Short mmCIF file of N, CA, C and O in Angstrom, two decimals:
data_model
loop_
_atom_site.label_atom_id
_atom_site.label_comp_id
_atom_site.label_asym_id
_atom_site.label_seq_id
_atom_site.Cartn_x
_atom_site.Cartn_y
_atom_site.Cartn_z
N UNK A 1315 150.00 -232.30 -5.42
CA UNK A 1315 150.28 -231.07 -4.67
C UNK A 1315 151.84 -230.79 -4.77
O UNK A 1315 152.20 -229.57 -4.76
N UNK A 1316 152.65 -231.96 -4.82
CA UNK A 1316 154.09 -231.71 -4.95
C UNK A 1316 154.43 -230.92 -6.23
O UNK A 1316 155.33 -230.11 -6.24
N UNK A 1317 153.69 -231.25 -7.27
CA UNK A 1317 154.05 -230.52 -8.59
C UNK A 1317 153.74 -229.04 -8.47
O UNK A 1317 154.53 -228.18 -8.99
N UNK A 1318 152.74 -228.61 -7.82
CA UNK A 1318 152.37 -227.33 -7.61
C UNK A 1318 153.41 -226.56 -6.75
O UNK A 1318 153.84 -225.49 -7.17
N UNK A 1319 153.89 -227.24 -5.72
CA UNK A 1319 154.97 -226.60 -4.88
C UNK A 1319 156.26 -226.50 -5.65
O UNK A 1319 156.98 -225.51 -5.63
N UNK A 1320 156.61 -227.56 -6.42
CA UNK A 1320 157.82 -227.49 -7.17
C UNK A 1320 157.77 -226.49 -8.28
O UNK A 1320 158.82 -225.75 -8.44
N UNK A 1321 156.72 -226.33 -8.95
CA UNK A 1321 156.60 -225.29 -9.91
C UNK A 1321 156.74 -223.80 -9.29
O UNK A 1321 157.38 -222.90 -9.85
N UNK A 1322 156.08 -223.69 -8.14
CA UNK A 1322 156.18 -222.38 -7.42
C UNK A 1322 157.66 -222.08 -7.06
O UNK A 1322 158.18 -220.91 -7.25
N UNK A 1323 158.33 -223.10 -6.46
CA UNK A 1323 159.72 -222.87 -6.02
C UNK A 1323 160.61 -222.63 -7.24
O UNK A 1323 161.56 -221.82 -7.27
N UNK A 1324 160.41 -223.34 -8.40
CA UNK A 1324 161.18 -223.19 -9.54
C UNK A 1324 160.98 -221.72 -10.11
O UNK A 1324 161.92 -221.08 -10.48
N UNK A 1325 159.79 -221.28 -10.15
CA UNK A 1325 159.52 -219.95 -10.63
C UNK A 1325 160.11 -218.88 -9.74
O UNK A 1325 160.72 -217.81 -10.14
N UNK A 1326 160.14 -219.07 -8.45
CA UNK A 1326 160.74 -218.24 -7.45
C UNK A 1326 162.25 -218.21 -7.69
O UNK A 1326 162.86 -217.10 -7.59
N UNK A 1327 162.83 -219.39 -7.90
CA UNK A 1327 164.30 -219.40 -8.10
C UNK A 1327 164.67 -218.67 -9.40
O UNK A 1327 165.74 -218.08 -9.48
N UNK A 1328 163.87 -218.75 -10.41
CA UNK A 1328 164.16 -218.07 -11.64
C UNK A 1328 164.08 -216.55 -11.52
O UNK A 1328 164.88 -215.82 -12.16
N UNK A 1329 163.24 -216.11 -10.66
CA UNK A 1329 163.15 -214.64 -10.34
C UNK A 1329 164.37 -214.20 -9.58
O UNK A 1329 164.99 -213.14 -9.81
N UNK A 1330 164.89 -215.09 -8.50
CA UNK A 1330 165.88 -214.58 -7.65
C UNK A 1330 167.23 -214.88 -8.31
O UNK A 1330 168.13 -214.09 -8.09
N UNK A 1331 167.45 -215.94 -9.01
CA UNK A 1331 168.77 -216.28 -9.65
C UNK A 1331 168.59 -216.25 -11.16
O UNK A 1331 168.25 -217.33 -11.75
N UNK A 1332 168.83 -215.18 -11.79
CA UNK A 1332 168.69 -215.14 -13.30
C UNK A 1332 169.78 -216.13 -13.96
O UNK A 1332 170.83 -216.27 -13.42
N UNK A 1333 169.37 -216.68 -15.13
CA UNK A 1333 170.24 -217.61 -15.75
C UNK A 1333 171.45 -216.85 -16.31
O UNK A 1333 171.38 -215.61 -16.70
N UNK A 1334 172.67 -217.52 -16.39
CA UNK A 1334 173.82 -216.84 -16.87
C UNK A 1334 174.41 -217.83 -17.99
O UNK A 1334 174.02 -219.06 -17.96
N UNK A 1335 175.26 -217.32 -18.83
CA UNK A 1335 175.89 -218.21 -19.83
C UNK A 1335 175.13 -218.28 -21.09
O UNK A 1335 174.35 -217.49 -21.53
N UNK A 1336 175.26 -219.47 -21.68
CA UNK A 1336 174.74 -219.76 -22.97
C UNK A 1336 173.18 -219.68 -23.07
O UNK A 1336 172.66 -219.35 -24.02
N UNK A 1337 172.64 -220.17 -22.03
CA UNK A 1337 171.09 -220.38 -22.07
C UNK A 1337 170.42 -219.30 -21.28
O UNK A 1337 169.34 -219.49 -20.81
N UNK A 1338 170.95 -218.16 -21.21
CA UNK A 1338 170.26 -217.10 -20.39
C UNK A 1338 169.03 -216.64 -21.18
O UNK A 1338 169.00 -216.61 -22.42
N UNK A 1339 168.10 -216.27 -20.46
CA UNK A 1339 166.78 -215.88 -21.06
C UNK A 1339 166.88 -214.60 -21.74
O UNK A 1339 166.28 -214.35 -22.76
N UNK A 1340 167.55 -213.66 -21.10
CA UNK A 1340 167.66 -212.28 -21.60
C UNK A 1340 169.05 -211.92 -21.78
O UNK A 1340 169.97 -212.33 -21.05
N UNK A 1341 169.36 -211.05 -22.84
CA UNK A 1341 170.73 -210.57 -22.97
C UNK A 1341 171.11 -209.67 -21.75
O UNK A 1341 170.23 -209.09 -21.13
N UNK A 1342 172.41 -209.45 -21.54
CA UNK A 1342 172.79 -208.65 -20.42
C UNK A 1342 172.19 -207.26 -20.63
O UNK A 1342 172.23 -206.70 -21.76
N UNK A 1343 171.82 -206.54 -19.59
CA UNK A 1343 171.24 -205.27 -19.66
C UNK A 1343 172.32 -204.21 -20.00
O UNK A 1343 173.30 -204.25 -19.42
N UNK A 1344 172.04 -203.39 -20.99
CA UNK A 1344 172.86 -202.35 -21.34
C UNK A 1344 172.17 -201.02 -21.15
O UNK A 1344 170.93 -201.01 -21.29
N UNK A 1345 172.90 -199.94 -20.90
CA UNK A 1345 172.26 -198.67 -20.73
C UNK A 1345 171.77 -198.13 -22.12
O UNK A 1345 172.51 -198.29 -23.06
N UNK A 1346 170.50 -197.67 -22.15
CA UNK A 1346 170.01 -197.18 -23.47
C UNK A 1346 170.78 -195.89 -23.88
O UNK A 1346 171.11 -195.08 -23.02
N UNK A 1347 170.98 -195.88 -25.17
CA UNK A 1347 171.66 -194.70 -25.84
C UNK A 1347 170.65 -193.63 -26.00
O UNK A 1347 169.63 -193.88 -26.68
N UNK A 1348 170.89 -192.52 -25.37
CA UNK A 1348 169.87 -191.41 -25.55
C UNK A 1348 170.20 -190.67 -26.89
O UNK A 1348 171.28 -190.25 -27.05
N UNK A 1349 169.21 -190.50 -27.65
CA UNK A 1349 169.30 -189.79 -28.88
C UNK A 1349 168.76 -188.38 -28.68
O UNK A 1349 167.77 -188.17 -28.01
N UNK A 1350 169.49 -187.37 -29.19
CA UNK A 1350 168.95 -185.96 -29.02
C UNK A 1350 167.66 -185.76 -29.71
O UNK A 1350 167.42 -186.39 -30.83
N UNK A 1351 166.84 -184.97 -29.19
CA UNK A 1351 165.50 -184.66 -29.77
C UNK A 1351 165.80 -183.84 -31.07
O UNK A 1351 166.66 -182.96 -31.15
N UNK A 1352 164.95 -184.15 -32.13
CA UNK A 1352 165.16 -183.37 -33.43
C UNK A 1352 164.90 -181.89 -33.15
O UNK A 1352 163.90 -181.58 -32.47
N UNK A 1353 165.61 -181.11 -33.76
CA UNK A 1353 165.48 -179.72 -33.65
C UNK A 1353 164.65 -179.18 -34.86
O UNK A 1353 164.91 -179.55 -36.10
N UNK A 1354 163.57 -178.46 -34.59
CA UNK A 1354 162.76 -177.90 -35.62
C UNK A 1354 163.43 -176.67 -36.33
O UNK A 1354 163.98 -175.83 -35.69
N UNK A 1355 163.46 -176.58 -37.70
CA UNK A 1355 164.00 -175.51 -38.35
C UNK A 1355 163.23 -174.19 -38.01
O UNK A 1355 163.76 -173.12 -38.18
N UNK A 1356 161.97 -174.33 -37.53
CA UNK A 1356 161.22 -173.19 -37.35
C UNK A 1356 161.46 -172.50 -35.91
O UNK A 1356 160.99 -171.54 -35.59
N UNK A 1357 162.28 -173.20 -35.12
CA UNK A 1357 162.65 -172.67 -33.78
C UNK A 1357 163.64 -171.61 -33.84
O UNK A 1357 163.73 -170.84 -32.81
N UNK A 1358 164.46 -171.49 -34.84
CA UNK A 1358 165.44 -170.44 -34.93
C UNK A 1358 164.91 -169.27 -35.77
O UNK A 1358 163.95 -169.43 -36.60
N UNK A 1359 165.24 -168.08 -35.46
CA UNK A 1359 164.69 -166.86 -36.21
C UNK A 1359 165.14 -166.86 -37.72
O UNK A 1359 166.15 -167.49 -38.07
N UNK A 1360 164.41 -166.20 -38.47
CA UNK A 1360 164.69 -166.00 -39.89
C UNK A 1360 165.95 -165.17 -40.04
O UNK A 1360 166.08 -164.14 -39.52
N UNK A 1361 166.93 -165.70 -40.78
CA UNK A 1361 168.24 -165.01 -40.92
C UNK A 1361 168.53 -164.42 -42.28
O UNK A 1361 169.47 -163.65 -42.52
N UNK A 1362 167.59 -164.77 -43.21
CA UNK A 1362 167.88 -164.23 -44.63
C UNK A 1362 167.26 -162.73 -44.71
O UNK A 1362 166.55 -162.34 -43.79
N UNK A 1363 167.66 -162.03 -45.71
CA UNK A 1363 167.14 -160.67 -45.88
C UNK A 1363 165.70 -160.69 -46.17
O UNK A 1363 165.12 -161.69 -46.75
N UNK A 1364 164.99 -159.65 -45.86
CA UNK A 1364 163.56 -159.49 -46.17
C UNK A 1364 163.29 -159.29 -47.62
O UNK A 1364 164.25 -158.86 -48.31
N UNK A 1365 162.12 -159.51 -48.13
CA UNK A 1365 161.81 -159.29 -49.49
C UNK A 1365 161.96 -157.71 -49.78
O UNK A 1365 162.40 -157.38 -50.88
N UNK A 1366 161.65 -156.88 -48.84
CA UNK A 1366 161.75 -155.50 -49.08
C UNK A 1366 163.28 -155.09 -49.27
O UNK A 1366 163.60 -154.27 -50.16
N UNK A 1367 164.19 -155.64 -48.53
CA UNK A 1367 165.58 -155.40 -48.71
C UNK A 1367 166.09 -155.85 -50.08
O UNK A 1367 166.84 -155.06 -50.76
N UNK A 1368 165.68 -156.96 -50.46
CA UNK A 1368 166.11 -157.52 -51.82
C UNK A 1368 165.55 -156.62 -52.98
O UNK A 1368 166.27 -156.32 -53.86
N UNK A 1369 164.31 -156.23 -52.79
CA UNK A 1369 163.75 -155.41 -53.86
C UNK A 1369 164.46 -153.98 -53.96
O UNK A 1369 164.67 -153.56 -55.04
N UNK A 1370 164.77 -153.43 -52.81
CA UNK A 1370 165.55 -152.18 -52.89
C UNK A 1370 166.93 -152.33 -53.67
O UNK A 1370 167.30 -151.44 -54.43
N UNK A 1371 167.54 -153.54 -53.42
CA UNK A 1371 168.88 -153.74 -54.02
C UNK A 1371 168.67 -153.83 -55.56
O UNK A 1371 169.36 -153.22 -56.43
N UNK A 1372 167.64 -154.66 -56.05
CA UNK A 1372 167.48 -154.88 -57.45
C UNK A 1372 166.82 -153.76 -58.14
O UNK A 1372 166.88 -153.60 -59.44
N UNK A 1373 166.10 -152.89 -57.45
CA UNK A 1373 165.38 -151.80 -58.17
C UNK A 1373 166.16 -150.42 -58.03
O UNK A 1373 165.64 -149.35 -58.32
N UNK A 1374 167.45 -150.48 -57.69
CA UNK A 1374 168.28 -149.25 -57.53
C UNK A 1374 168.45 -148.65 -58.93
O UNK A 1374 168.94 -149.33 -59.81
N UNK A 1375 168.13 -147.43 -59.12
CA UNK A 1375 168.21 -146.74 -60.35
C UNK A 1375 169.55 -146.59 -60.83
O UNK A 1375 169.96 -146.63 -61.94
N UNK A 1376 170.58 -146.37 -59.90
CA UNK A 1376 171.95 -146.17 -60.22
C UNK A 1376 172.58 -147.44 -60.88
O UNK A 1376 173.40 -147.33 -61.72
N UNK A 1377 172.16 -148.58 -60.33
CA UNK A 1377 172.73 -149.81 -60.90
C UNK A 1377 172.09 -150.22 -62.25
O UNK A 1377 172.74 -150.96 -62.98
N UNK A 1378 170.91 -149.74 -62.60
CA UNK A 1378 170.33 -150.11 -63.88
C UNK A 1378 171.06 -149.57 -65.04
O UNK A 1378 171.08 -150.12 -66.14
N UNK A 1379 171.80 -148.51 -64.90
CA UNK A 1379 172.57 -147.80 -66.00
C UNK A 1379 173.95 -148.38 -66.17
O UNK A 1379 174.62 -148.02 -67.06
N UNK A 1380 174.35 -149.34 -65.26
CA UNK A 1380 175.70 -149.89 -65.40
C UNK A 1380 175.69 -151.03 -66.43
O UNK A 1380 174.72 -151.67 -66.70
N UNK A 1381 176.92 -151.28 -66.96
CA UNK A 1381 176.96 -152.55 -67.83
C UNK A 1381 176.70 -153.75 -66.98
O UNK A 1381 176.89 -153.75 -65.79
N UNK A 1382 176.41 -154.85 -67.60
CA UNK A 1382 175.90 -156.10 -66.92
C UNK A 1382 176.99 -156.61 -65.98
O UNK A 1382 176.62 -156.93 -64.80
N UNK A 1383 178.25 -156.67 -66.35
CA UNK A 1383 179.25 -157.23 -65.30
C UNK A 1383 179.35 -156.27 -64.10
O UNK A 1383 179.32 -156.84 -62.96
N UNK A 1384 179.32 -155.01 -64.32
CA UNK A 1384 179.42 -154.10 -63.17
C UNK A 1384 178.20 -154.10 -62.30
O UNK A 1384 178.16 -153.97 -61.07
N UNK A 1385 176.96 -154.33 -63.01
CA UNK A 1385 175.68 -154.41 -62.21
C UNK A 1385 175.75 -155.68 -61.32
O UNK A 1385 175.35 -155.57 -60.17
N UNK A 1386 176.19 -156.78 -61.78
CA UNK A 1386 176.30 -157.92 -60.98
C UNK A 1386 177.29 -157.69 -59.76
O UNK A 1386 176.95 -158.20 -58.69
N UNK A 1387 178.37 -157.09 -60.08
CA UNK A 1387 179.32 -156.85 -58.92
C UNK A 1387 178.63 -155.93 -57.96
O UNK A 1387 178.84 -156.05 -56.76
N UNK A 1388 177.84 -154.91 -58.33
CA UNK A 1388 177.15 -154.04 -57.48
C UNK A 1388 176.10 -154.75 -56.67
O UNK A 1388 176.03 -154.56 -55.47
N UNK A 1389 175.48 -155.71 -57.27
CA UNK A 1389 174.44 -156.48 -56.52
C UNK A 1389 175.15 -157.35 -55.43
O UNK A 1389 174.74 -157.38 -54.31
N UNK A 1390 176.33 -157.95 -55.82
CA UNK A 1390 177.11 -158.79 -54.86
C UNK A 1390 177.66 -157.85 -53.68
O UNK A 1390 177.55 -158.35 -52.57
N UNK A 1391 177.98 -156.65 -54.04
CA UNK A 1391 178.47 -155.74 -52.96
C UNK A 1391 177.33 -155.33 -52.07
O UNK A 1391 177.51 -155.27 -50.82
N UNK A 1392 176.20 -154.97 -52.64
CA UNK A 1392 175.09 -154.62 -51.83
C UNK A 1392 174.61 -155.77 -50.95
O UNK A 1392 174.26 -155.54 -49.68
N UNK A 1393 174.61 -157.00 -51.42
CA UNK A 1393 174.28 -158.07 -50.55
C UNK A 1393 175.28 -158.38 -49.50
O UNK A 1393 174.95 -158.75 -48.31
N UNK A 1394 176.57 -158.18 -49.81
CA UNK A 1394 177.62 -158.26 -48.84
C UNK A 1394 177.49 -157.32 -47.72
O UNK A 1394 177.82 -157.57 -46.54
N UNK A 1395 176.99 -156.08 -48.02
CA UNK A 1395 176.78 -155.09 -46.96
C UNK A 1395 175.71 -155.55 -45.91
O UNK A 1395 175.86 -155.21 -44.84
N UNK A 1396 174.70 -156.36 -46.33
CA UNK A 1396 173.76 -156.79 -45.39
C UNK A 1396 174.09 -158.19 -44.84
O UNK A 1396 173.24 -158.76 -44.14
N UNK A 1397 175.25 -158.71 -45.29
CA UNK A 1397 175.78 -159.98 -44.70
C UNK A 1397 175.21 -161.17 -45.40
O UNK A 1397 175.10 -162.33 -44.79
N UNK A 1398 174.90 -161.15 -46.70
CA UNK A 1398 174.40 -162.31 -47.39
C UNK A 1398 175.38 -162.62 -48.57
O UNK A 1398 175.85 -161.67 -49.27
N UNK A 1399 175.63 -163.87 -48.82
CA UNK A 1399 176.46 -164.30 -49.97
C UNK A 1399 175.59 -164.29 -51.17
O UNK A 1399 174.65 -165.06 -51.24
N UNK A 1400 175.94 -163.52 -52.20
CA UNK A 1400 175.18 -163.44 -53.46
C UNK A 1400 175.78 -164.52 -54.36
O UNK A 1400 176.80 -164.26 -54.98
N UNK A 1401 175.08 -165.64 -54.50
CA UNK A 1401 175.62 -166.72 -55.30
C UNK A 1401 174.63 -167.05 -56.45
O UNK A 1401 174.75 -168.02 -57.05
N UNK A 1402 173.65 -166.18 -56.75
CA UNK A 1402 172.68 -166.49 -57.83
C UNK A 1402 172.70 -165.28 -58.79
O UNK A 1402 171.92 -164.37 -58.70
N UNK A 1403 173.71 -165.27 -59.69
CA UNK A 1403 173.76 -164.11 -60.61
C UNK A 1403 172.50 -164.12 -61.48
O UNK A 1403 171.90 -165.13 -61.87
N UNK A 1404 172.09 -162.80 -61.94
CA UNK A 1404 170.88 -162.77 -62.69
C UNK A 1404 171.21 -162.79 -64.18
O UNK A 1404 170.29 -162.70 -64.94
N UNK A 1405 172.44 -162.85 -64.58
CA UNK A 1405 172.74 -162.99 -65.94
C UNK A 1405 173.64 -164.30 -66.14
O UNK A 1405 174.41 -164.64 -65.31
N UNK A 1406 173.50 -164.91 -67.28
CA UNK A 1406 174.42 -166.03 -67.53
C UNK A 1406 175.93 -165.64 -67.72
O UNK A 1406 176.12 -164.65 -68.43
N UNK A 1407 176.71 -166.43 -67.12
CA UNK A 1407 178.18 -166.04 -67.25
C UNK A 1407 178.68 -166.36 -68.66
O UNK A 1407 179.81 -165.83 -68.99
N UNK A 1408 178.00 -167.09 -69.39
CA UNK A 1408 178.50 -167.37 -70.80
C UNK A 1408 178.44 -166.15 -71.66
O UNK A 1408 179.20 -166.05 -72.66
N UNK A 1409 177.59 -165.18 -71.30
CA UNK A 1409 177.64 -163.94 -72.06
C UNK A 1409 178.89 -163.05 -71.85
O UNK A 1409 179.24 -162.20 -72.62
N UNK A 1410 179.48 -163.33 -70.68
CA UNK A 1410 180.73 -162.56 -70.41
C UNK A 1410 181.93 -163.19 -70.96
O UNK A 1410 182.80 -162.51 -71.50
N UNK A 1411 182.07 -164.52 -70.77
CA UNK A 1411 183.26 -165.23 -71.17
C UNK A 1411 183.08 -165.62 -72.62
O UNK A 1411 182.17 -166.35 -73.01
N UNK A 1412 183.99 -165.26 -73.46
CA UNK A 1412 184.02 -165.66 -74.86
C UNK A 1412 185.06 -166.66 -75.03
O UNK A 1412 186.32 -166.36 -74.65
N UNK A 1413 184.78 -167.81 -75.54
CA UNK A 1413 185.78 -168.86 -75.74
C UNK A 1413 186.32 -168.87 -77.13
O UNK A 1413 185.45 -168.90 -78.14
N UNK A 1414 187.53 -168.77 -77.28
CA UNK A 1414 188.07 -168.83 -78.74
C UNK A 1414 188.29 -170.35 -79.11
O UNK A 1414 188.18 -171.29 -78.33
N UNK A 1415 188.57 -170.50 -80.30
CA UNK A 1415 188.78 -171.89 -80.83
C UNK A 1415 190.12 -172.34 -80.30
O UNK A 1415 191.12 -171.72 -80.33
N UNK A 1416 190.15 -173.55 -79.95
CA UNK A 1416 191.37 -174.27 -79.40
C UNK A 1416 191.88 -175.11 -80.55
O UNK A 1416 191.26 -176.01 -81.20
N UNK A 1417 193.22 -174.89 -80.88
CA UNK A 1417 193.79 -175.70 -81.95
C UNK A 1417 194.22 -176.97 -81.29
O UNK A 1417 194.85 -177.08 -80.23
N UNK A 1418 193.76 -178.11 -81.90
CA UNK A 1418 194.01 -179.44 -81.38
C UNK A 1418 195.15 -179.99 -82.01
O UNK A 1418 195.72 -179.79 -83.03
#
């Protein structure tokens, strides 16, 4: 009977007086770091131009008769008017820039 009472008192003391120092059962409690919830890209509205706006820019009859470099500049200006950075030229820049031979 004494063993049963001793074990009960020992478990009660462990609950009331937590261990400290090298042999503590649990590490000291720290406050959990709260991580922000991930934001869905679908929660914000669409900010790019619609397909209809882009088609109107590329199908403009006045721009079709311009030389290629001027047509690209016109496309870039049209996109700038609607607030979009035009960074995908429709013609390769190598056709504009001619490299001469470099004397070594």
